[in-house]
Coordinates of C-alpha atoms and ligand atoms in Angstrom, one line a residue:
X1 CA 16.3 110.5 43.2
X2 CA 17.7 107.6 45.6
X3 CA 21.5 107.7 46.2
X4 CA 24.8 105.5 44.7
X5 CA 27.8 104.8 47.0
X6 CA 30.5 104.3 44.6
X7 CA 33.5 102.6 45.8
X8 CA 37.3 101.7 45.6
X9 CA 37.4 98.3 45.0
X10 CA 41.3 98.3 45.9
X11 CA 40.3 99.2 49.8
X12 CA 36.2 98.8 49.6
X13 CA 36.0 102.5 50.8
X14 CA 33.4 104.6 49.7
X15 CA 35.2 107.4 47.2
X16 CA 32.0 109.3 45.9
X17 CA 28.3 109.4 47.1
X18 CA 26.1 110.2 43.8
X19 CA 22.3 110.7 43.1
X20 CA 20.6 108.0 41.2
X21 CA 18.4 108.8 38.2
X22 CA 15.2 106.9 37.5
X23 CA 13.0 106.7 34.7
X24 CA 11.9 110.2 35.0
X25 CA 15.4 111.7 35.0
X26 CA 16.0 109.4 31.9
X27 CA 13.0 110.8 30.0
X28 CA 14.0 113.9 30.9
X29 CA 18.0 113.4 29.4
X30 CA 16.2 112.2 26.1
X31 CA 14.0 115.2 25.8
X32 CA 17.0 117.3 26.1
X33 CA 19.3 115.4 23.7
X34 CA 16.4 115.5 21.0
X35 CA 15.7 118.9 21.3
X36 CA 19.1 119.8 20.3
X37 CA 19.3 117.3 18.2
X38 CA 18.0 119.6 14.9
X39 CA 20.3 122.2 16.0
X40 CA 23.6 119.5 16.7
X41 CA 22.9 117.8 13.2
X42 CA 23.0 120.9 11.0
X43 CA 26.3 122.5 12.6
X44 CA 28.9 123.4 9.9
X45 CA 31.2 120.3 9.7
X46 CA 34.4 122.8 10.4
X47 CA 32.9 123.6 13.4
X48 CA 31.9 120.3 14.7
X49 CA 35.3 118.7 14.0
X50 CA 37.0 122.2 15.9
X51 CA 34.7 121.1 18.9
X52 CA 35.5 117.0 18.7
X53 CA 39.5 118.4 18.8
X54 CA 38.4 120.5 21.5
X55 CA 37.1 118.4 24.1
X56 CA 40.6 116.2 22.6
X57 CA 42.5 119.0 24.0
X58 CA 40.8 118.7 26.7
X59 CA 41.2 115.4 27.4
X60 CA 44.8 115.9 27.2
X61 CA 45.1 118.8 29.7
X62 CA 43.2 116.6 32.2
X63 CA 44.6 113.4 31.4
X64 CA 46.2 112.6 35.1
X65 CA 43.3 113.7 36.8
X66 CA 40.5 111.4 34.3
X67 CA 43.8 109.0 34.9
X68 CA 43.9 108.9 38.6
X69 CA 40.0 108.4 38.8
X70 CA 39.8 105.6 36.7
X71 CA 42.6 104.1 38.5
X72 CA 40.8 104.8 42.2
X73 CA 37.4 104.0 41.0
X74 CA 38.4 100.4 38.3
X75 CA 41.0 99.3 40.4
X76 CA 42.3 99.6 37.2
X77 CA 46.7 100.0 37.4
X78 CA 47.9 103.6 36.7
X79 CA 49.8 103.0 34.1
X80 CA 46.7 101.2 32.4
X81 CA 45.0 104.0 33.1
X82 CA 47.1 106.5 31.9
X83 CA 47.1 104.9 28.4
X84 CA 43.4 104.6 28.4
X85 CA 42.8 108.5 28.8
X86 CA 45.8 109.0 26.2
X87 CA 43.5 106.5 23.9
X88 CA 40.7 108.3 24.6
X89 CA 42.4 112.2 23.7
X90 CA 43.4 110.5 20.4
X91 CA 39.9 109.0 20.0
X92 CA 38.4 112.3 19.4
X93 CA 41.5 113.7 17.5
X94 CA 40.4 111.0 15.2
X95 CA 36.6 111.6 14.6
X96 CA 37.4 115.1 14.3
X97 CA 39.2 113.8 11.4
X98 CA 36.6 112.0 9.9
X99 CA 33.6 114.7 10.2
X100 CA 34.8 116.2 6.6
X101 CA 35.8 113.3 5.6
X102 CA 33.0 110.6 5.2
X103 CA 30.6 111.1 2.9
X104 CA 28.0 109.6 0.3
X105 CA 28.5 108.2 -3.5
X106 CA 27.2 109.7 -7.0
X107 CA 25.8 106.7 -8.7
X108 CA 25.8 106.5 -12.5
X109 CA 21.4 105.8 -13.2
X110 CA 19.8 106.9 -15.9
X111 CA 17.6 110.1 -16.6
X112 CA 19.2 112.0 -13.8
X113 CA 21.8 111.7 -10.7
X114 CA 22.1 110.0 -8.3
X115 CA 23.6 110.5 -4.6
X116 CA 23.7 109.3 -1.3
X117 CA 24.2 111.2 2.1
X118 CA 25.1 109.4 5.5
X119 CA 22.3 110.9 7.7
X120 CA 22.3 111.4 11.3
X121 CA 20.3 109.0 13.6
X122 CA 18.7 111.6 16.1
X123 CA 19.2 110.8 19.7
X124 CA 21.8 107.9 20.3
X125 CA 21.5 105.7 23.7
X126 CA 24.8 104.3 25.3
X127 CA 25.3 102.0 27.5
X128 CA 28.7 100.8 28.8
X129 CA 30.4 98.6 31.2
X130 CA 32.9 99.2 34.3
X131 CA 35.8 97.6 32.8
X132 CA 36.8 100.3 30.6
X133 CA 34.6 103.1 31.9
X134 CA 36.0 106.3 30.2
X135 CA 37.5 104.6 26.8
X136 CA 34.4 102.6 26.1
X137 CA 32.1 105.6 26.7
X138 CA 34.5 107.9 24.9
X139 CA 34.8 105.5 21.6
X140 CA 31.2 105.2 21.4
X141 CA 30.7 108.9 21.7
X142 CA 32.8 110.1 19.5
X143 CA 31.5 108.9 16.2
X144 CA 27.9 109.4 17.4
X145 CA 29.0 113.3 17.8
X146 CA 30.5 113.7 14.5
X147 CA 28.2 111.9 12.7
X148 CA 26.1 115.0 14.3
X149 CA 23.9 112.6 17.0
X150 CA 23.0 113.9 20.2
X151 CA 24.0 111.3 23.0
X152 CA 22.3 109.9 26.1
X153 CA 25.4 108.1 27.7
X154 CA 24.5 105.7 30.7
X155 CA 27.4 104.5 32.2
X156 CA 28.2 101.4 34.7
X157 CA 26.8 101.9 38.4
X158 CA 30.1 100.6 39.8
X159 CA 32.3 102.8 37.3
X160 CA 30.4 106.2 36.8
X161 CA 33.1 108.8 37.9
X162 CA 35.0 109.5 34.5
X163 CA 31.9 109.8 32.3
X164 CA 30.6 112.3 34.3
X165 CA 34.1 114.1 34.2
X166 CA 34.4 113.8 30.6
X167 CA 30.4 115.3 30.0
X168 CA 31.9 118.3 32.4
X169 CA 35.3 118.8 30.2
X170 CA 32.8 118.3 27.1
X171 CA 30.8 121.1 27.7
X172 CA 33.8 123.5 29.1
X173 CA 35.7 123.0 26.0
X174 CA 32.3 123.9 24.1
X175 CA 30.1 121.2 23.4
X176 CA 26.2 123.0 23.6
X177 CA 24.4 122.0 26.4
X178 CA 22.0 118.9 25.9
X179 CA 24.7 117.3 23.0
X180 CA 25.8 115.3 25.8
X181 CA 24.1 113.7 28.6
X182 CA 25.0 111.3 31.3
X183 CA 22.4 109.7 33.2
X184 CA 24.0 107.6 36.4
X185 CA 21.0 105.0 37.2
X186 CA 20.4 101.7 37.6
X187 CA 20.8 99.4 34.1
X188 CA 17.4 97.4 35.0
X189 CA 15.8 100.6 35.4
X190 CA 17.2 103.5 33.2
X191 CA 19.4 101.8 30.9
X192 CA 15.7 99.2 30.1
X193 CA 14.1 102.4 29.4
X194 CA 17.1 103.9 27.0
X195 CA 16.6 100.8 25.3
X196 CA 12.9 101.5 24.9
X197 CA 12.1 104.8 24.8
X198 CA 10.2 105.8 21.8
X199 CA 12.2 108.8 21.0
X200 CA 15.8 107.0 20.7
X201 CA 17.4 105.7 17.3
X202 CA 19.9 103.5 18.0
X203 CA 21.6 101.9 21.1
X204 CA 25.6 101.3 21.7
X205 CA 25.9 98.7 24.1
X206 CA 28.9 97.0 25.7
X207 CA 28.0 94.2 28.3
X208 CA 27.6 90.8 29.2
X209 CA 25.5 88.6 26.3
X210 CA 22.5 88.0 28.8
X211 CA 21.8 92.0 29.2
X212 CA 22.7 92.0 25.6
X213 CA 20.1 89.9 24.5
X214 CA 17.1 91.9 26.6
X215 CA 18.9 95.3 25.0
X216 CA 18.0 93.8 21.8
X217 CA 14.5 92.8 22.7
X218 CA 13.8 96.4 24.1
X219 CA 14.9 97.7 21.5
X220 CA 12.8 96.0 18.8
X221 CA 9.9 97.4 20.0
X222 CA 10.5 100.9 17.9
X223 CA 12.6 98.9 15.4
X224 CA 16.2 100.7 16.6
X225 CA 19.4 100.5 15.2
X226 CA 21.7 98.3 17.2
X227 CA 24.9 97.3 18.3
X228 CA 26.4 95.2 20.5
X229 CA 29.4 94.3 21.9
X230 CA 29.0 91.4 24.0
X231 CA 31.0 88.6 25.9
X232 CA 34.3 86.7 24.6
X233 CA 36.5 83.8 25.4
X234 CA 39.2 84.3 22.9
X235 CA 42.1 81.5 21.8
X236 CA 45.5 82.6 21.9
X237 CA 47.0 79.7 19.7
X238 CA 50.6 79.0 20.2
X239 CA 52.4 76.5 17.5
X240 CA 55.4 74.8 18.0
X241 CA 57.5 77.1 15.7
X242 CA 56.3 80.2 17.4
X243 CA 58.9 81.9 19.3
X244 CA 57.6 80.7 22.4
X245 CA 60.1 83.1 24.9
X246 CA 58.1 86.0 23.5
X247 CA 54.5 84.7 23.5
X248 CA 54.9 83.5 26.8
X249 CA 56.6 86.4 27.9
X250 CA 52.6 88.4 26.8
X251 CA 50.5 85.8 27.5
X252 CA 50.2 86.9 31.3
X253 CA 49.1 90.6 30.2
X254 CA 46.3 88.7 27.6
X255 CA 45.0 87.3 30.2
X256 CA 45.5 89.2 33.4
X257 CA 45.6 92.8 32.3
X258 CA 42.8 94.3 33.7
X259 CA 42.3 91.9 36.5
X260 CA 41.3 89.1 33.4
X261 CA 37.9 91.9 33.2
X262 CA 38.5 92.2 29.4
X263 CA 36.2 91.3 26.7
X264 CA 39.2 90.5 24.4
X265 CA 41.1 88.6 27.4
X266 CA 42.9 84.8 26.0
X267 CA 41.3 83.4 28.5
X268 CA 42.0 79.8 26.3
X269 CA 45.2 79.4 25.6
X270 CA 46.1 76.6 23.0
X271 CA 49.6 74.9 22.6
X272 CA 50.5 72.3 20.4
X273 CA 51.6 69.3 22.0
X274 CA 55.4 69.8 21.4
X275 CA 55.7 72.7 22.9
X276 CA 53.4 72.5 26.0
X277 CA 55.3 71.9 28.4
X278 CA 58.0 74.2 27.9
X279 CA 55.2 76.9 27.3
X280 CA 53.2 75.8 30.9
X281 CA 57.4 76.6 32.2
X282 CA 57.8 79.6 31.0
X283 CA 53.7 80.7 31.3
X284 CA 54.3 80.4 34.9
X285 CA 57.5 81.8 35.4
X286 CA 56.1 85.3 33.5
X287 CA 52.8 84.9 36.1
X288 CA 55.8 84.7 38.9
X289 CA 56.9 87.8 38.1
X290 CA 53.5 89.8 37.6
X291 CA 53.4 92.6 39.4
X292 CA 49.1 92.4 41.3
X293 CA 49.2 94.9 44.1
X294 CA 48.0 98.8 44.7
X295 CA 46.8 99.7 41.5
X296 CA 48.5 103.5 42.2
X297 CA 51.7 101.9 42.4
X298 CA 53.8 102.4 39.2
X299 CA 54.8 99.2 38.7
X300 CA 51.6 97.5 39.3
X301 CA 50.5 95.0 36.5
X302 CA 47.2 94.1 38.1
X303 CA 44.8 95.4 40.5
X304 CA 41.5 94.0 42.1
X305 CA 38.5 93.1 40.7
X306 CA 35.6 95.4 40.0
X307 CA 33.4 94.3 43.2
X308 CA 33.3 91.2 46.0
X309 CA 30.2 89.8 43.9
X310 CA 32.7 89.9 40.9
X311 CA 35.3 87.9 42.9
X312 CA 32.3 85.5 44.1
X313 CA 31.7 85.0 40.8
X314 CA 35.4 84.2 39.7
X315 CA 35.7 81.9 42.6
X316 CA 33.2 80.0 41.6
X317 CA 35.0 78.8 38.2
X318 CA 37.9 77.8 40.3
X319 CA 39.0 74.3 41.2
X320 CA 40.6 73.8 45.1
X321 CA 43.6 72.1 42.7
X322 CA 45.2 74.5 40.2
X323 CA 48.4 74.1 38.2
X324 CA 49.4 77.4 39.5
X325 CA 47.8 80.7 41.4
X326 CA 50.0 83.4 42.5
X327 CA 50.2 84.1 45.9
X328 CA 48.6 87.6 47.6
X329 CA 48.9 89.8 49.9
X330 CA 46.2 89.6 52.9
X331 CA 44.7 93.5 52.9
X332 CA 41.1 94.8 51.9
X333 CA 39.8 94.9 48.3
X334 CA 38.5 92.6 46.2
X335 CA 41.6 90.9 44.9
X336 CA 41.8 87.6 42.9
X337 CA 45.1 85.7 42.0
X338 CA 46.2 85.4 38.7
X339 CA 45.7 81.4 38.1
X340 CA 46.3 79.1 35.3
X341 CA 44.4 76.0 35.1
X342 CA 45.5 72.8 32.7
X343 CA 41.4 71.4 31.9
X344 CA 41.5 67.9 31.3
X345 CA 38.5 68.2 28.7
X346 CA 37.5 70.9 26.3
X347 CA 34.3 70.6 27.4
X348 CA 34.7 71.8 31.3
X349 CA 33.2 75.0 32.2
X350 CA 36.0 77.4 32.9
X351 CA 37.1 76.2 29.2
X352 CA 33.4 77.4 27.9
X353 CA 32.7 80.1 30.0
X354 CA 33.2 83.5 30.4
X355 CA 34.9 83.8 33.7
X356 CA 35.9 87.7 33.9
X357 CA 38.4 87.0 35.8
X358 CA 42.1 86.3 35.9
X359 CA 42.1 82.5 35.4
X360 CA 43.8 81.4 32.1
X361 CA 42.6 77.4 30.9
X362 CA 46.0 76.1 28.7
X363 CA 44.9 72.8 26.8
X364 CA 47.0 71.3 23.7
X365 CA 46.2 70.7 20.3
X366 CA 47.7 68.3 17.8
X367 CA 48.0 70.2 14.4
X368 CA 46.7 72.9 12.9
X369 CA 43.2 71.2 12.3
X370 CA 42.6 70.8 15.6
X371 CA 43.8 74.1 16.9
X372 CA 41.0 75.8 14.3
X373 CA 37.9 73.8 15.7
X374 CA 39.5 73.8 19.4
X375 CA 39.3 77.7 18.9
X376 CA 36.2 78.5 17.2
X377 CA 34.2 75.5 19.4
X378 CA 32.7 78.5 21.4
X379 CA 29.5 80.7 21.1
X380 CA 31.8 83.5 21.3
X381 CA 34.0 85.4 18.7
X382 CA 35.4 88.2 19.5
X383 CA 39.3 88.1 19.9
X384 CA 42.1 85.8 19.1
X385 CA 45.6 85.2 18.9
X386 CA 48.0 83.3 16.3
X387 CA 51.6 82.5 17.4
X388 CA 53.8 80.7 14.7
X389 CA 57.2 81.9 12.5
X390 CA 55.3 80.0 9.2
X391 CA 53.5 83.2 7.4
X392 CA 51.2 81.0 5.4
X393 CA 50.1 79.2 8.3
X394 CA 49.4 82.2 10.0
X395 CA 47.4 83.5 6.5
X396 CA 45.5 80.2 6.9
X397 CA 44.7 80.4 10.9
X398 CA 43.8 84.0 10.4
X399 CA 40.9 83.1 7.6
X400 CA 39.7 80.1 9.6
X401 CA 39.0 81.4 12.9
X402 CA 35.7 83.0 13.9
X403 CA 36.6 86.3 15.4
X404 CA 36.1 89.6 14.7
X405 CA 39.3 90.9 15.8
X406 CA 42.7 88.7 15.6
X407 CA 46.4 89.3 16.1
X408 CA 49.0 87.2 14.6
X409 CA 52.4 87.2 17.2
X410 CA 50.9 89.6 19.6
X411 CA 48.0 89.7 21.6
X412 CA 46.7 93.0 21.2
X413 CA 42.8 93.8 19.7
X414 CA 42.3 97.4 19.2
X415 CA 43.4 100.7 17.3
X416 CA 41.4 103.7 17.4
X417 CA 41.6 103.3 13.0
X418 CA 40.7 99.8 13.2
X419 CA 37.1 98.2 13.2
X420 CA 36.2 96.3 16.2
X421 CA 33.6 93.9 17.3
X422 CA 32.2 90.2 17.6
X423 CA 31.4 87.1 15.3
X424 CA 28.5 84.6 16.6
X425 CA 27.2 86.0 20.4
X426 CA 29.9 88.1 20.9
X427 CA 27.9 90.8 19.5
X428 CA 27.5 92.6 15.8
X429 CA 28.0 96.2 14.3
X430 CA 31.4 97.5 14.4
X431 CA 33.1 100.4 16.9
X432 CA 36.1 102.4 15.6
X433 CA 37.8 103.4 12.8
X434 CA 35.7 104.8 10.1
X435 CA 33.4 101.7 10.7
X436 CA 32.1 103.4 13.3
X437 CA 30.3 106.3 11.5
X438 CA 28.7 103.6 9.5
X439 CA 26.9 102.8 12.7
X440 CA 26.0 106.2 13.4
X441 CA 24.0 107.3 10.5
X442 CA 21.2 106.5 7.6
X443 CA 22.1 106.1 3.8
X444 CA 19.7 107.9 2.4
X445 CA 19.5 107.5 -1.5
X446 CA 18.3 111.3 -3.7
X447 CA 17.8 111.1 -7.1
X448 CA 17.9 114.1 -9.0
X449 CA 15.9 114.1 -12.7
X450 CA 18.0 115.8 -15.2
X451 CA 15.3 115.4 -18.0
X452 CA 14.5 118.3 -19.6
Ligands
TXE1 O1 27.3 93.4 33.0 P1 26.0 94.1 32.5 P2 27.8 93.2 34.5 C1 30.3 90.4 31.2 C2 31.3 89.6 32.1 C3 30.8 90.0 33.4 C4 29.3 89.9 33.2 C5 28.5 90.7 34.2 O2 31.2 88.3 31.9 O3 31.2 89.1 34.4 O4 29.2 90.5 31.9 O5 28.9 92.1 34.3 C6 23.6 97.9 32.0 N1 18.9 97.1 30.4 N2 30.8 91.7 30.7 O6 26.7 92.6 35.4 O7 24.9 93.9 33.5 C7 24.5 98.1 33.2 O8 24.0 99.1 34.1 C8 19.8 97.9 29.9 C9 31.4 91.7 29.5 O9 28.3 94.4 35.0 O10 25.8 93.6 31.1 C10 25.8 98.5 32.6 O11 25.8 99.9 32.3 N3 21.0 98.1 30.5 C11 31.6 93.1 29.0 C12 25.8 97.7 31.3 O12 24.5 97.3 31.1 C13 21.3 97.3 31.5 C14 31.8 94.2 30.0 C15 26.7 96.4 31.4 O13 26.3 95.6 32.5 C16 20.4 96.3 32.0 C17 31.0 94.0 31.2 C18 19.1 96.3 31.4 N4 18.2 95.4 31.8 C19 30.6 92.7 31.5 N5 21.0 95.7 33.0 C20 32.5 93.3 27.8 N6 31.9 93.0 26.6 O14 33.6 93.9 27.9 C21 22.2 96.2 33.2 N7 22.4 97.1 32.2

């Protein structure tokens, strides 16, 4: 195996030195998961919800320890990271819940009875990003275990530290050896071959829509179950009557929580004409007073990015003339000022692409017709935002807009009871809540003759 340097992108210093799987160590991981995989499936449901609250517990015992390395290794702000982990603790509360809980249909036929039963899938791949290492893993994982799955989980090159933590607490709170495997490797390599190999049913994948795409076409190949949650550039619509001290007051954490690194961020921010400029005023004011600085700090808002080609990447959206970018400190790390650009055109780039980054475009709209095809003219549709005091409006908005996931005077996306997931090329399938088992398992139909 060659070697991973993984790094603190708050001070570019080396914080762990890890081996590297290949292809063989991959095979090897998949040959593991699906020989347990008989044994997993066919565990009493009692006892595979009593080891889903166990590794909870788990969780909960290490929680500042998963929290701290999350913050070293993401940049990621403690107190971010500290509600991740508690996420994450609840997350498999939750599926412990549902193991007893989900089940199949009798179906009125004739001649007999008839049932269904949500089957396991076998061995499920995982592949997840490095903006939310542990709590993208962890919600994938969790309904693939209780669904009785066994799990190859490749996590992020950049991000791998927690996933390895949480396969370590897995298996000390319980969890049979070979449920549960991370494989730390390069995506082109190991995560190509998770999303080939022959022996794998389905693959859970969190990314960028290019990777996406070739996930999809490996996979195809032995027809597997996918899904796929992919990029976003999500509207945060502000109306007129909208109390605007409040949604300006959020916007900054929409769109510069987590260093702007969020599928979900509102990276668009739409305000109709009235109201513009007193929202730009008070936008900017709340990005004043944005705390970006030593994501260990407590009262840090915002931390680096994930890497310098990250940052190279952000920079390259940016124009030299900005309506506003908060001033840094000079120190090492991979920091990028939160910005807010006012686009001339709906059409420029940093209005159509996914930046990743902490640069928020604010453009007006005119009336509610041109707020719904200003928001939904995008390939993506993942996340959104609705600001206005007129309930019907917000009914109306709410049905009109292509998303998957969409908040109405807040900005928030996700509850571990709630489905989540994209419209158009931000992806398909749906994560969390009871959704989520759907995704892990096979109806299969039994009918039962009751002739005599
Ligand atoms: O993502 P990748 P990157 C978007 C965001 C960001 C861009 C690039 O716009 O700037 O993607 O980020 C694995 N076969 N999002 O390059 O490469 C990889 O190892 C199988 C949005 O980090 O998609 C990692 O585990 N797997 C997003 C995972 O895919 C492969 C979160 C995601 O990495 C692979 C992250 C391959 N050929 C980035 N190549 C979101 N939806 O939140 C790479 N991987």
């Amino acid at each position: 195996m060659s070697g991973l340097s993984v790094l603190d992108p708050a001070t570019e210093e080396v914080i762990a030195e890890l081996p590297s799987a290949g292809v063989e160590e991959l095979d090897a991981a998949v040959a593991r998961a699906r020989a347990r995989f008989p044994a997993w499936s066919q565990v009493a449901p009692s006892d595979r919800a009593r080891l889903l609250r166990a590794i909870g517990t788990a969780i909960e015992i290490g929680a500042e320890e998963l929290a701290q390395s999350e913050c070293r290794n993401a940049g990621k702000p403690i107190r971010d990271a500290r509600d991740e982990v508690a996420l994450v603790a609840e997350l498999f509360h939750y599926y412990a819940g549902a193991v007893d809980k989900v089940g199949g249909r009798t179906i009125p036929v004739d001649g007999g009875v008839a049932m269904t039963f949500p089957e396991p899938l076998g061995v499920v791949g995982l592949i997840t990003p490095w903006n939310f290492p542990l709590a993208i893993a962890s919600w994938k994982l969790a309904p693939a275990l209780a669904c009785g799955n066994t799990v190859v989980l490749k996590p992020a090159e950049l991000t791998p530290l927690t996933a390895l933590m949480l396969e370590r607490l897995a298996l000390e709170a319980g969890l049979p050896e070979g449920v549960l495997n991370v494989v730390v490797g390069p995506g082109r390599v190991v995560g190509q071959r998770l999303a080939e190999h022959p022996d794998v049913a389905r693959i859970g994948f969190t990314g960028s829509t290019v990777v996406g795409r070739g996930v999809m076409a490996a996979a195809a190949g032995t027809i597997k179950r996918v899904t796929l949650e992919l990029g976003g550039k999500s509207a945060n619509v502000v109306f007129a009557d909208a109390d605007l001290e409040q949604a300006a007051a959020q916007a900054p954490g929409a769109i510069f929580g987590n260093a702007g690194q969020d599928c979900c961020a509102r990276s668009r921010i739409l305000v109709e004409r009235p109201a513009f400029e007193r929202f730009l005023e008070l936008f900017v004011a709340a990005t004043e007073a944005y705390v970006v600085g030593d994501p260990c700090d407590e009262g840090t808002q915002m931390g680096p990015l994930i890497s310098a080609g990250q940052r190279e990447r952000v920079a390259s959206y940016v124009p030299e003339q900005v309506t506003y970018a908060k001033p840094l400190p000079d120190r090492p790390g991979f920091w990028f000022p939160p910005t807010i650009l006012t686009p001339a055109s709906a059409t420029d780039r940093v209005v159509r692409d996914e930046i990743f980054g902490p640069v928020a475009a604010v453009l007006p709209f005119d009336d509610e017709e041109g707020a719904v095809r200003l928001a939904n003219d995008t390939p993506y549709g993942l996340s959104g935002s609705v600001w206005t005091k007129d309930g019907a409006r917000a009914l109306r908005m709410a049905r009109a807009l292509e998303c998957g996931a969409l908040s109405i005077n807040s900005n928030t996306s996700l509850r571990v009871s709630t489905p989540f997931g994209g419209f158009k090329q931000s992806g398909f399938g749906r994560e969390l809540g009871l959704a989520a088992m759907k995704e892990n398992t096979e109806l299969k139909t039994v009918f039962y003759s009751t002739t005599p």
